[in-house]
Coordinates of C-alpha atoms and ligand atoms in Angstrom, one line a residue:
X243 CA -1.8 -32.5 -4.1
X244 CA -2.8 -29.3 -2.7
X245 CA -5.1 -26.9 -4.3
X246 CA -3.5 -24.7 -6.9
X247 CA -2.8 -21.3 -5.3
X248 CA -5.0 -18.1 -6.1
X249 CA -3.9 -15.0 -8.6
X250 CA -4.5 -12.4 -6.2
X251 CA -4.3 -9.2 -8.9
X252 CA -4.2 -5.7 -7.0
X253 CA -3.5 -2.7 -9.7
X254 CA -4.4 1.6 -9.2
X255 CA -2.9 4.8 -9.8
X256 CA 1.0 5.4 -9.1
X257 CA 0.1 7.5 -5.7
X258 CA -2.6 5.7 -4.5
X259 CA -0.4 4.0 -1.9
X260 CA -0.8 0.1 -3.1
X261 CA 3.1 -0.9 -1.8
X262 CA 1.4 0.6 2.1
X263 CA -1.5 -0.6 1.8
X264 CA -0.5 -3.8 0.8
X265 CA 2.0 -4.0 3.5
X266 CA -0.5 -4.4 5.9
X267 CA -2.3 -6.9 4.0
X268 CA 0.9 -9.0 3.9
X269 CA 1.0 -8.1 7.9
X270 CA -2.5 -9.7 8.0
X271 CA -1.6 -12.7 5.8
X272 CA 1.8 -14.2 6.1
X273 CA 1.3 -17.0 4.0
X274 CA 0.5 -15.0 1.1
X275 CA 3.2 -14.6 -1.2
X276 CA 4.3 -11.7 -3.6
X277 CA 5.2 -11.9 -7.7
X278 CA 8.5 -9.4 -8.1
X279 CA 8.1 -8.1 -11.0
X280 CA 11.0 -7.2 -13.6
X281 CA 11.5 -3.4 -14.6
X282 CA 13.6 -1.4 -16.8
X283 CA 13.2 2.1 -14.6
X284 CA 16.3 2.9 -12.3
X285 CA 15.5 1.6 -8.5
X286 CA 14.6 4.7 -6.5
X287 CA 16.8 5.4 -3.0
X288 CA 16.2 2.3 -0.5
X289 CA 14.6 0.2 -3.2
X290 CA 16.8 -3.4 -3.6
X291 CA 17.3 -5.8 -6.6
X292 CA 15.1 -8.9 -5.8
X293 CA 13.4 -7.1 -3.0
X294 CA 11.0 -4.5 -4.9
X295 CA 11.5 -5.0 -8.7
X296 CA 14.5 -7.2 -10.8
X297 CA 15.7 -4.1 -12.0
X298 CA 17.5 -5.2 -15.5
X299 CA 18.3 -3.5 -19.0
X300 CA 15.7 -3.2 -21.8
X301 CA 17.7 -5.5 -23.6
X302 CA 17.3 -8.2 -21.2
X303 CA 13.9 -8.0 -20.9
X304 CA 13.5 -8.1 -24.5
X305 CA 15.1 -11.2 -24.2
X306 CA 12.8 -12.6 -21.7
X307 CA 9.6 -11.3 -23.5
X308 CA 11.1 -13.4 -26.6
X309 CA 11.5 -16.2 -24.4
X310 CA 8.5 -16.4 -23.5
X311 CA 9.1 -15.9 -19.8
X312 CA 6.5 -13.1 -19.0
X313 CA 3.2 -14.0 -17.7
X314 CA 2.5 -10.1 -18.7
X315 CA 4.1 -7.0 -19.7
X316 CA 3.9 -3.4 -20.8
X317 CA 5.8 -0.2 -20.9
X318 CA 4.2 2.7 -18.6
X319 CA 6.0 6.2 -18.7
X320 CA 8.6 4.8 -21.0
X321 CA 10.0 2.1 -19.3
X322 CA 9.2 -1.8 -19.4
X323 CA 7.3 -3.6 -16.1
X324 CA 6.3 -7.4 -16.4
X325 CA 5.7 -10.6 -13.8
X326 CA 8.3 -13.3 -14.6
X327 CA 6.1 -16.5 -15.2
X328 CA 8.1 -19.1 -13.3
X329 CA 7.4 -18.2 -9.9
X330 CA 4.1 -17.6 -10.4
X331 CA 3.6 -20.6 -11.1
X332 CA 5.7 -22.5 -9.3
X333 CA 4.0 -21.0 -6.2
X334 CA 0.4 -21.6 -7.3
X335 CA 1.2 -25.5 -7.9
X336 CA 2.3 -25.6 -4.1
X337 CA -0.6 -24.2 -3.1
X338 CA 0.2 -20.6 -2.2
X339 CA -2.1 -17.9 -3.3
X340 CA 0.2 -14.7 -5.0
X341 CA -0.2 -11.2 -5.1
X342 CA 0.5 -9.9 -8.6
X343 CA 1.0 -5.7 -8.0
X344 CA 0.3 -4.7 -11.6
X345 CA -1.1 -2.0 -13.8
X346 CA -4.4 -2.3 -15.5
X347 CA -2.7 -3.3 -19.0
X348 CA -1.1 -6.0 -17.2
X349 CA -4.0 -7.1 -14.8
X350 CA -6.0 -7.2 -18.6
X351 CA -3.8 -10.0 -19.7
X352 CA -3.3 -11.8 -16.4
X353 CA -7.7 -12.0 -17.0
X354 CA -7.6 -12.7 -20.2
X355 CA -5.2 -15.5 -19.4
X356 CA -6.1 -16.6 -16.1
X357 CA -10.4 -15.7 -15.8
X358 CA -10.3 -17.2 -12.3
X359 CA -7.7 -14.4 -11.1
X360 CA -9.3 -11.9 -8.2
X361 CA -8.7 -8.6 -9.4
X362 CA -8.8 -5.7 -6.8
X363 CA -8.3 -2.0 -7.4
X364 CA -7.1 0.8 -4.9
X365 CA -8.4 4.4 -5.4
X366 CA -7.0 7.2 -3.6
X367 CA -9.8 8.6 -1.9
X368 CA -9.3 12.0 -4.3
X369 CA -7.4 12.8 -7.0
X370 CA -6.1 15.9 -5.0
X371 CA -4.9 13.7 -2.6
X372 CA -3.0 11.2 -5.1
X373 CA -1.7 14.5 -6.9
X374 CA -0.2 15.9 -3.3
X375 CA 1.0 12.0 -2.3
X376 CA 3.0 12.1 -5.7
X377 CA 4.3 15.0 -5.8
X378 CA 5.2 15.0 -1.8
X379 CA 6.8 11.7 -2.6
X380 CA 9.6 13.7 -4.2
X381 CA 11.4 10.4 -5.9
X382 CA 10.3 11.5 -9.5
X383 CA 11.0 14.7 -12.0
X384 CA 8.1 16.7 -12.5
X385 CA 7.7 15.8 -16.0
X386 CA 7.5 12.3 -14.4
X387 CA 5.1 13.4 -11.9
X388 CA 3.1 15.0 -14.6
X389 CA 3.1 11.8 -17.2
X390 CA 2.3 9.6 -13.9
X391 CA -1.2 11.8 -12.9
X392 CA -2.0 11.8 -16.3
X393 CA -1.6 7.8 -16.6
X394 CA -3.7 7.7 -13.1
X395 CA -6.7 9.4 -14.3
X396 CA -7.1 7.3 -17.5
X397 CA -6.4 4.5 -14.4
X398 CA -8.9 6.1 -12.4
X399 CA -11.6 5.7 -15.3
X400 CA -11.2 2.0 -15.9
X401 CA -11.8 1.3 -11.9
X402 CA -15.2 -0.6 -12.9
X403 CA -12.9 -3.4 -14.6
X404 CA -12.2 -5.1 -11.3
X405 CA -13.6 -7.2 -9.4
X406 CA -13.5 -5.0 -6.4
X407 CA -12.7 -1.9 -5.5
X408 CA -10.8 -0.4 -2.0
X409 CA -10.7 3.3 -1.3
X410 CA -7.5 3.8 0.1
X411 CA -8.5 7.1 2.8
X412 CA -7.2 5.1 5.3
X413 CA -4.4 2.0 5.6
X414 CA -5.2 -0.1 8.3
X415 CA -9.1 0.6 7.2
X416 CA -8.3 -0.7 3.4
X417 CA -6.0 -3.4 4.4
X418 CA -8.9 -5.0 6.4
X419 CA -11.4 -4.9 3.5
X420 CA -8.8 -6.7 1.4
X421 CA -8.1 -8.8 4.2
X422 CA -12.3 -9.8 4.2
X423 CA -12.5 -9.7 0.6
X424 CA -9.5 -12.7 0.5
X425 CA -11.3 -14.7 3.2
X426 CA -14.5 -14.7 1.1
Ligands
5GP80 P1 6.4 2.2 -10.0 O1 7.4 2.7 -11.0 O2 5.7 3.3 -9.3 O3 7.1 1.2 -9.0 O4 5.3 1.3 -10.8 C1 4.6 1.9 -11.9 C2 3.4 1.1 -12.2 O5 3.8 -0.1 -12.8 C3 2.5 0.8 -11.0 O6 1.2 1.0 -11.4 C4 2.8 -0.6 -10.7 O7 1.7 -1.3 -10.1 C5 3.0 -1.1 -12.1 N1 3.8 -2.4 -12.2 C6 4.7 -2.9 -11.4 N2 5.2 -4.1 -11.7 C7 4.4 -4.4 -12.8 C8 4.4 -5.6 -13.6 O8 5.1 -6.6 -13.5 N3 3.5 -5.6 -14.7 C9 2.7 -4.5 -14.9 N4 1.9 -4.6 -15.9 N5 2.7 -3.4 -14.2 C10 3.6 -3.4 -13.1

């Protein structure tokens, strides 16, 4: 049988461009696979069901946390984001390491549950610079905006948590150090 696949755990601030970042990781490493997580917040314009998030109902996913069937979960700015177990798993067991994109809450449990999981944080290389990337972003309300800088900088404070740490002040640069810290 192959070797069980690696939990690959890559968590930081809304704004600090993990989905780019880890595009170019993905670019890098084909074989690596990536856990869609479930959501209760509305898809944002170009996002897909299946493709970015299961976007469901918070009554489904209350079914599915009562199932059982989350490997984590939490709510962040009022809405509920969680990695459905069974793919998780079903990829590790044939062999393929998975990248779990997850808050800190989450990446907490994933450790507590999994200590063998790599856990890597991106920083945005200020927090002026994630303030202006969120706002610029324009696919949230301000109130939104303002609920997800306040979430980054408690974020931002727990960075020591991880295993590693990736300044994000330039994407091809950060993909490359995840890239190396993978093939260690
Ligand atoms: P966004 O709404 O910007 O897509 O995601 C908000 C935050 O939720 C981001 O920090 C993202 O990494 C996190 N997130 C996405 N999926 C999950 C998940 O399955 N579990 C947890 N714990 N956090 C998630």
């Amino acid at each position: 049988m192959a070797n069980k696949g690696r939990l690959i755990i890559v968590s930081g601030p809304s704004g600090a461009g993990k989905g780019t970042v880890l595009a170019e990781v993905f670019k890098m490493n084909p074989q690596l696979k990536y856990s869609v997580s479930a959501t209760t917040r509305g898809p944002r314009p170009g996002e897909t069901d299946g493709i970015q998030y299961f976007f469901i109902s918070k009554e489904e996913f209350e079914r599915k946390i009562a199932r059982g069937e989350m490997l984590e979960y939490t709510t962040y700015c009022d809405n509920y984001y969680g990695t459905p177990a069974d793919y998780v798993e079903d990829q590790r067991m044939k062999g393929h390491d998975i990248v779990l994109e997850i808050e800190p809450c989450g990446a907490r449990q994933v450790k507590a549950r999994c200590a063998d999981a790599l856990s890597i944080f991106i920083l945005p290389p200020t927090i002026e610079e994630l303030e202006k990337r969120l706002i610029g972003r324009g696919t949230e309300v301000s109130e939104v905006v303002a609920a997800r800088i306040a979430q980054a900088k408690e974020e931002l404070a727990r960075a020591d948590q991880y295993d590693f740490r990736v300044v994000n002040d330039d994407v091809v640069r950060a993909a490359k150090e995840i890239d190396e810290i993978l093939r260690k």
